Coordinates of C-alpha atoms in Angstrom, one line a residue:
M22 CA 24.7 -14.3 8.7
T23 CA 22.2 -16.8 10.0
S24 CA 24.0 -17.6 13.3
T25 CA 21.7 -18.0 16.3
K26 CA 24.3 -16.6 18.7
L27 CA 25.4 -13.0 19.0
Q28 CA 28.9 -12.1 18.0
R29 CA 30.9 -8.9 18.5
F30 CA 32.6 -9.0 15.1
P31 CA 31.6 -9.1 12.3
Y32 CA 28.7 -6.8 12.9
V33 CA 25.4 -8.5 11.9
P34 CA 22.7 -5.9 11.5
Q35 CA 19.3 -5.9 13.1
V36 CA 16.4 -3.5 12.4
G37 CA 16.5 -0.6 14.8
D38 CA 20.2 -0.8 15.5
E39 CA 22.0 2.5 16.3
V40 CA 25.4 2.2 14.7
Y41 CA 28.4 4.3 13.7
Y42 CA 29.3 4.3 10.1
F43 CA 32.9 4.9 9.0
K44 CA 33.4 6.0 5.4
Q45 CA 37.1 5.2 5.5
G46 CA 36.3 1.6 6.2
H47 CA 33.6 1.5 3.5
D48 CA 36.1 2.9 1.0
M49 CA 38.5 0.1 2.0
Y50 CA 35.8 -2.5 1.5
V51 CA 34.9 -1.2 -2.0
K52 CA 38.6 -1.2 -3.1
E53 CA 39.0 -4.7 -1.9
V54 CA 35.9 -5.9 -3.7
M55 CA 37.3 -4.3 -6.9
S56 CA 40.8 -5.7 -6.3
Q57 CA 39.4 -9.3 -6.0
E58 CA 36.7 -8.7 -8.7
L59 CA 34.1 -10.2 -6.4
Y60 CA 31.2 -8.4 -8.0
E61 CA 30.6 -5.3 -10.1
I62 CA 30.7 -2.2 -8.0
N63 CA 31.1 1.5 -8.9
P64 CA 32.9 3.6 -6.2
K65 CA 31.5 6.8 -7.7
K66 CA 28.0 5.6 -6.9
Q67 CA 28.7 4.8 -3.2
C68 CA 27.3 7.0 -0.5
F69 CA 30.8 8.3 0.6
S70 CA 31.3 9.7 -3.0
K71 CA 27.8 11.1 -3.6
L72 CA 27.1 12.6 -0.2
E73 CA 28.9 14.9 2.1
L74 CA 29.2 12.4 5.0
K75 CA 31.3 12.9 8.0
P76 CA 34.1 10.4 8.7
E77 CA 31.9 9.1 11.5
E78 CA 28.2 9.1 11.2
L79 CA 25.7 8.0 13.8
C80 CA 22.9 6.2 12.1
K81 CA 19.9 4.0 12.7
V82 CA 19.1 0.9 10.6
V83 CA 15.5 1.6 9.5
S84 CA 15.3 -1.3 7.0
L85 CA 17.4 -4.1 5.6
H86 CA 17.2 -6.9 3.2
Y87 CA 19.5 -9.5 1.7
V88 CA 20.3 -9.9 -2.0
V89 CA 21.2 -13.3 -3.6
G90 CA 24.8 -13.6 -4.6
P91 CA 27.4 -14.8 -4.8
P92 CA 28.3 -13.1 -2.6
T93 CA 25.1 -12.6 -0.7
L94 CA 24.9 -8.9 0.1
V95 CA 22.9 -7.1 2.9
S96 CA 21.4 -3.7 1.9
L97 CA 20.9 -1.3 4.8
K98 CA 18.8 1.9 4.7
L99 CA 20.3 4.2 7.3
A100 CA 18.8 7.3 8.9
I101 CA 21.4 9.8 10.0
L102 CA 21.1 10.8 13.7
N103 CA 22.4 13.8 15.6
P104 CA 25.2 12.4 17.8
E105 CA 24.4 15.0 20.5
T106 CA 20.7 14.5 20.8
G107 CA 20.0 11.2 19.0
A108 CA 17.3 12.9 16.9
N109 CA 16.8 12.1 13.3
T110 CA 18.4 14.7 11.1
G111 CA 16.2 13.9 8.1
G112 CA 19.2 12.6 6.1
S113 CA 19.5 9.0 4.9
F114 CA 21.6 6.7 2.7
T115 CA 21.9 3.1 1.6
V116 CA 24.8 0.7 1.9
K117 CA 25.2 -2.7 0.3
Y118 CA 28.0 -4.9 1.5
H119 CA 29.1 -8.3 2.8
D120 CA 31.5 -9.6 5.4
M121 CA 35.0 -10.0 3.9
Q122 CA 38.0 -11.8 5.3
N123 CA 40.8 -9.3 6.3
V124 CA 38.5 -6.3 5.8
V125 CA 37.6 -4.5 9.1
D126 CA 34.0 -3.7 10.0
F127 CA 32.9 -0.2 9.0
F128 CA 29.7 -0.5 11.1
I129 CA 30.0 -0.6 14.9
L130 CA 27.1 -0.7 17.4
K131 CA 26.8 2.7 19.2
Q132 CA 26.9 0.9 22.6
V133 CA 30.2 -0.7 21.7
Y134 CA 31.6 2.6 20.3
D135 CA 30.6 4.6 23.4
Q136 CA 32.1 2.0 25.8
S137 CA 35.4 1.9 24.0
L138 CA 35.9 5.6 24.1
Q139 CA 35.3 5.7 27.8
R140 CA 38.5 3.8 28.4
D141 CA 41.7 5.6 29.0
W142 CA 43.9 4.1 26.3
R143 CA 47.3 5.7 25.8
P144 CA 50.7 4.7 24.5
G145 CA 52.2 2.0 26.7
S146 CA 48.8 0.5 27.7
R147 CA 48.6 -3.2 27.5
F148 CA 45.5 -4.8 26.0
R149 CA 44.0 -8.0 24.7
S150 CA 41.7 -8.7 21.8
V151 CA 39.6 -11.6 20.6
I152 CA 40.6 -13.2 17.3
D153 CA 38.8 -16.3 16.1
D154 CA 37.7 -17.1 19.7
Y155 CA 41.1 -16.7 21.2
W156 CA 42.7 -13.9 23.3
W157 CA 45.8 -12.2 21.9
S158 CA 47.7 -9.5 23.8
G159 CA 49.9 -6.6 22.9
V160 CA 50.7 -3.0 23.7
L161 CA 49.4 0.3 22.3
T162 CA 52.4 2.1 20.8
E163 CA 50.9 5.2 19.1
V164 CA 47.7 7.2 18.7
S165 CA 47.4 8.9 15.3
P166 CA 44.8 9.3 12.6
Y167 CA 44.6 6.5 10.0
E168 CA 44.5 9.2 7.3
D169 CA 45.6 12.8 7.8
E170 CA 42.5 14.0 5.9
F171 CA 40.4 12.8 8.9
P172 CA 42.3 13.8 12.0
D173 CA 39.3 13.3 14.4
S174 CA 38.2 9.9 13.2
H175 CA 38.7 7.0 15.7
F176 CA 38.8 4.5 12.8
Q177 CA 42.1 2.6 13.0
C178 CA 43.6 5.4 15.1
F179 CA 45.8 3.0 17.2
V180 CA 49.1 1.5 16.3
V181 CA 49.7 -1.6 18.3
G182 CA 52.5 -4.1 18.8
W183 CA 51.4 -7.7 19.4
D184 CA 53.4 -9.8 21.8
T185 CA 54.1 -12.1 18.9
G186 CA 56.0 -9.3 17.1
E187 CA 53.5 -8.1 14.5
V188 CA 52.6 -4.4 14.2
E189 CA 49.3 -3.2 12.8
R190 CA 46.5 -0.6 13.2
M191 CA 43.5 -1.2 15.3
S192 CA 40.4 0.8 16.5
P193 CA 39.5 1.5 20.1
W194 CA 36.6 -1.0 20.0
D195 CA 39.0 -3.7 19.0
L196 CA 40.8 -3.5 22.3
E197 CA 39.8 -4.9 25.7
P198 CA 41.5 -4.2 29.0
I199 CA 43.5 -7.0 30.6
P200 CA 41.7 -8.1 33.8
D201 CA 43.4 -7.3 37.1
G202 CA 45.1 -10.2 38.9
T203 CA 45.6 -12.3 35.8
S204 CA 49.0 -13.6 34.5
E205 CA 48.6 -11.3 31.6
D206 CA 48.6 -8.2 33.8
T207 CA 52.4 -8.2 33.7
E208 CA 54.9 -7.6 31.1
A209 CA 54.8 -10.6 28.6
D210 CA 58.0 -12.4 27.7
A211 CA 59.4 -11.9 24.2
S212 CA 57.6 -15.0 22.8
G213 CA 54.2 -13.9 24.0
V214 CA 53.4 -17.4 25.1
D215 CA 51.9 -16.4 28.4
S216 CA 49.5 -13.9 26.8
N217 CA 48.4 -15.3 23.5
N218 CA 46.3 -18.1 22.0
I219 CA 44.1 -18.3 25.2
P220 CA 40.6 -19.6 24.5
I221 CA 37.8 -17.2 25.3
T222 CA 35.4 -18.6 27.9
E223 CA 31.7 -18.6 27.5
E224 CA 31.3 -16.0 30.3
E225 CA 33.8 -13.7 28.6
H226 CA 32.0 -14.1 25.2
D227 CA 28.7 -13.3 26.8
A228 CA 30.1 -10.2 28.4
L229 CA 31.6 -9.0 25.1
V230 CA 28.3 -9.3 23.2
K231 CA 26.0 -8.2 26.0
Y232 CA 23.5 -5.5 24.8
T233 CA 21.6 -3.3 27.2
P234 CA 18.0 -2.8 25.8
Q235 CA 16.9 0.8 25.5
E236 CA 13.6 2.3 26.4
N237 CA 10.7 1.0 24.3
E238 CA 12.7 -1.7 22.6
W239 CA 10.7 -4.3 24.5
P240 CA 7.5 -2.4 25.3
D241 CA 5.2 -3.3 28.1
E242 CA 7.3 -6.2 29.4
S243 CA 10.8 -6.8 30.7
Y244 CA 13.4 -8.4 28.4
D245 CA 13.6 -11.6 30.4
T246 CA 9.9 -11.9 30.7
A247 CA 9.5 -11.3 27.0
V248 CA 12.1 -14.0 26.1
E249 CA 10.4 -16.5 28.3
R250 CA 6.9 -15.7 27.0
L251 CA 7.9 -15.7 23.3
T252 CA 10.0 -18.8 23.5
R253 CA 7.1 -20.8 25.0
G254 CA 4.6 -19.3 22.5
L255 CA 6.6 -19.9 19.4
S256 CA 7.3 -23.5 20.4
L257 CA 3.6 -24.1 20.7
I258 CA 2.8 -22.5 17.3
S259 CA 5.6 -24.5 15.7
E260 CA 3.8 -27.8 16.6
L261 CA 0.6 -26.9 14.7
P262 CA 0.2 -28.7 11.4
F263 CA 0.0 -25.5 9.2
A264 CA 3.3 -24.3 10.7
G265 CA 5.2 -27.6 10.0
P266 CA 6.9 -26.4 6.8
F267 CA 8.4 -23.4 8.7
A268 CA 9.4 -25.3 11.9
Y269 CA 12.9 -26.3 10.6
P270 CA 15.3 -25.3 7.8
V271 CA 14.4 -26.3 4.3
D272 CA 16.0 -29.6 3.3
V273 CA 18.3 -28.5 0.5
R274 CA 18.9 -32.1 -0.5
S275 CA 15.3 -32.1 -1.7
Y276 CA 15.3 -28.5 -2.9
P277 CA 19.0 -27.9 -4.0
D278 CA 18.3 -24.6 -5.6
Y279 CA 16.7 -23.1 -2.5
W280 CA 19.8 -21.2 -1.3
S281 CA 20.3 -19.8 -4.8
V282 CA 16.8 -18.3 -4.7
V283 CA 16.4 -17.3 -1.1
A284 CA 19.1 -15.0 0.2
Y285 CA 18.3 -15.2 3.9
P286 CA 16.8 -18.5 5.0
M287 CA 14.8 -18.4 8.3
D288 CA 12.7 -20.9 10.2
L289 CA 11.0 -21.1 13.6
K290 CA 13.7 -23.3 15.2
A291 CA 16.3 -20.6 14.4
I292 CA 14.1 -17.9 15.8
I293 CA 13.5 -19.9 19.0
D294 CA 17.2 -20.6 19.4
R295 CA 17.9 -16.9 18.9
L296 CA 15.5 -16.1 21.7
G297 CA 17.1 -18.6 24.0
N298 CA 20.5 -17.1 23.2
K299 CA 19.2 -13.5 23.8
Y300 CA 20.2 -12.7 20.2
Y301 CA 17.5 -10.1 19.5
R302 CA 18.3 -6.6 20.7
R303 CA 14.7 -5.4 20.3
K304 CA 11.2 -6.7 19.5
T305 CA 11.2 -5.2 16.0
A306 CA 14.3 -7.3 15.1
L307 CA 12.4 -10.5 16.2
L308 CA 9.4 -9.4 14.1
W309 CA 11.7 -8.9 11.1
D310 CA 12.8 -12.5 11.3
V311 CA 9.2 -13.7 11.6
C312 CA 8.2 -11.7 8.5
Q313 CA 11.2 -13.1 6.7
T314 CA 9.7 -16.6 6.8
G315 CA 6.7 -15.2 4.9
R316 CA 8.9 -13.3 2.4
N317 CA 10.9 -16.5 1.7
A318 CA 7.8 -18.5 1.1
K319 CA 6.6 -16.0 -1.5
T320 CA 10.0 -15.8 -3.1
Y321 CA 10.4 -19.5 -3.7
N322 CA 6.8 -20.7 -4.2
E323 CA 3.9 -19.8 -6.4
E324 CA 1.9 -16.9 -5.2
D325 CA -1.4 -18.8 -4.7
S326 CA 0.1 -22.0 -3.3
E327 CA -1.0 -23.4 0.0
I328 CA 2.4 -22.9 1.6
V329 CA 2.2 -19.1 0.9
Q330 CA -1.2 -18.9 2.4
N331 CA 0.0 -20.7 5.5
A332 CA 3.0 -18.4 5.7
D333 CA 0.7 -15.4 5.7
K334 CA -1.4 -17.0 8.5
L335 CA 1.7 -17.8 10.5
V336 CA 3.1 -14.3 10.2
S337 CA -0.2 -12.7 11.2
I338 CA -0.6 -14.9 14.3
L339 CA 3.0 -14.5 15.5
S340 CA 3.1 -10.8 14.8
T341 CA -0.1 -10.3 16.9
F342 CA 1.3 -12.5 19.7
I343 CA 4.7 -10.9 19.8
K344 CA 3.3 -7.3 19.9
D345 CA 0.7 -8.1 22.6
A346 CA 2.7 -8.5 25.9
S347 CA -0.5 -9.6 27.7
C348 CA -1.0 -12.6 25.4
V349 CA 0.5 -15.8 27.0
D350 CA -1.2 -18.4 24.8
P351 CA -0.9 -17.7 21.1
L352 CA -3.1 -20.7 20.3
T353 CA -6.1 -18.5 21.2
L354 CA -5.3 -16.3 18.2
C355 CA -5.4 -19.1 15.6
E356 CA -9.2 -19.2 15.3
D357 CA -9.5 -15.4 15.1
V358 CA -7.2 -14.8 12.0
I359 CA -9.2 -13.6 9.0
M360 CA -6.8 -14.4 6.1
E361 CA -8.6 -12.1 3.6
N362 CA -7.7 -9.0 5.6
A363 CA -4.6 -10.2 7.3
E364 CA -1.9 -7.5 7.4
V365 CA 1.3 -7.1 9.2
D366 CA 2.0 -3.5 10.4
V367 CA 5.4 -3.6 12.0
E368 CA 7.6 -0.5 12.2
H369 CA 10.8 -0.9 10.2
V370 CA 10.0 -4.4 9.1
D371 CA 8.5 -4.1 5.6
E372 CA 10.9 -3.5 2.7
S373 CA 10.3 0.0 1.4
D374 CA 13.2 0.8 -0.9
G375 CA 11.9 -1.1 -3.9
E376 CA 14.8 -3.6 -4.0
G377 CA 13.9 -7.3 -3.8
Q378 CA 15.6 -10.6 -3.5
T379 CA 15.9 -11.3 -7.2
T380 CA 18.8 -12.0 -9.4
E381 CA 19.3 -11.5 -13.1
G382 CA 17.1 -14.1 -15.0
A383 CA 14.5 -14.3 -12.3
S384 CA 10.9 -13.4 -13.1
S385 CA 9.8 -9.8 -12.6
S386 CA 7.3 -10.9 -10.0
G387 CA 9.9 -12.5 -7.8
K388 CA 7.8 -15.7 -7.6
R389 CA 9.3 -19.1 -8.4
K390 CA 7.2 -21.7 -10.1
T391 CA 7.7 -25.1 -8.4
V392 CA 6.7 -27.4 -11.3
N393 CA 8.4 -30.4 -10.0
L394 CA 7.8 -29.8 -6.3
S395 CA 4.9 -30.6 -4.0
P396 CA 1.8 -28.5 -4.6
V397 CA 2.3 -26.7 -1.4
G398 CA 6.0 -26.0 -2.0
P399 CA 8.9 -27.2 0.1
V400 CA 7.8 -30.0 2.3
R401 CA 10.0 -30.2 5.4
K402 CA 10.1 -32.7 8.2
K403 CA 7.1 -33.2 10.4
T404 CA 7.1 -31.6 13.8
R405 CA 4.8 -34.2 15.5
R406 CA 6.0 -37.7 15.7
S407 CA 4.4 -41.0 16.8
E408 CA 6.4 -43.8 18.3
E409 CA 6.2 -45.8 15.1
E410 CA 7.5 -43.1 12.7
T411 CA 11.1 -42.0 12.4
V412 CA 11.9 -38.7 10.8
E413 CA 15.4 -38.1 9.5
E414 CA 16.9 -35.0 11.1
Y415 CA 18.1 -32.3 8.7
S416 CA 21.7 -31.5 9.5
L417 CA 23.6 -28.5 8.2
K418 CA 26.8 -30.0 9.5
E419 CA 26.2 -33.1 7.4
E420 CA 25.6 -31.0 4.3
I421 CA 28.8 -29.1 4.9
L422 CA 30.9 -32.2 5.4
T423 CA 29.5 -33.7 2.3
L424 CA 30.3 -30.6 0.3
L425 CA 33.9 -30.5 1.7
N426 CA 34.5 -34.2 1.0
M427 CA 33.3 -33.6 -2.6
L428 CA 35.6 -30.6 -3.0
G429 CA 38.5 -32.5 -1.6
T430 CA 38.3 -35.1 -4.4
R431 CA 39.0 -32.4 -7.1
S432 CA 42.4 -32.3 -8.6
D433 CA 42.9 -28.6 -7.9
A434 CA 42.3 -29.3 -4.2
E435 CA 45.5 -31.3 -3.7
P436 CA 47.6 -28.4 -2.2
F437 CA 44.9 -27.8 0.4
R438 CA 44.3 -31.4 1.7
E439 CA 47.0 -31.4 4.3
S440 CA 48.5 -28.7 6.6
V441 CA 51.4 -26.7 5.2
D442 CA 54.7 -28.3 6.2
I443 CA 56.4 -25.5 8.1
T444 CA 59.7 -27.3 8.0
E445 CA 59.6 -27.0 4.2
F446 CA 58.0 -23.6 4.1
P447 CA 59.2 -21.8 7.3

């Protein structure tokens, strides 16, 4: 969810994305949630039950927000587009969901969808697919609708046979052609050794997730120019004293309830890393992340605290800098910010559907009193260092290892401490 690198699957939404929604997949997700009793969900209240949606709907993500779990859910407000013209039809609907193991995506980027349908897949075609960063190969054996009720839907319309012997359904966007001249471009042996479990290279990964920016997604400057300008500018801003609390992730060792209050943590380092990795598909998606730092500050801290005031200042400065392609030095904006009248007017960024990041038991205002915390809220590590001072680096990896080690000491973790003995359980 908060990865700084793009990935093909699962789909991670960004404001402004044009996607195809598949109601068959949504229905599968709802049934799996109910089967596992993950959270309370009513299928009769879902969009595929209440609205007359087509099996495949082209939509645009006009707003999104995350809801504290478990599990953490993303709520998307989607405008329905005309697939022929791309124009807004005036219809819209909302979907709440989360990524689930063994449940296929029911949102696919339009660019990925269009590209997959341009390929000449037919029974007998060999293919390869990325699963957990490894290539696995097989052959397409049948083209047929996943459900007879929706004969024209491309969702799970392929039956494939893997070189390892398994048979399952896939969608066109799950399959990639086997490059010419490789060892896989021949009939694999029965074991599938030559065509499976091959690590994906960095170049192959970049090619899979590459997005071609559309007109006006990076207005008044090229994509590469924008990335360079914005990376340099955000790095400068993150060094200012008032931006210090937002420069790095909140230290959950000092504030252990943070993740239970804030559904989608965000900080300047993550934003800068995403810029460097060409994560953002458009400028409004970048602005959404910047505004999220302010929303998080207001969710966790008292409304009139210094950290909330500094968050408003940070969002105002960065929003102005990001939108003004001619501004190369954001430090010139810092003296011109009038906090009393500071507003952020970013298309598709503000939450407008009335749902907030609150859970049952939280105050109605969505503000958290930090009685035992610093007066300015979460105090994170400094961004400026002298030679004499040493600041302990926050490490998510360290936190995860600590948690795993703790869980491993529990009595009910014994069956999972070692790999399954396949000689005993073939």
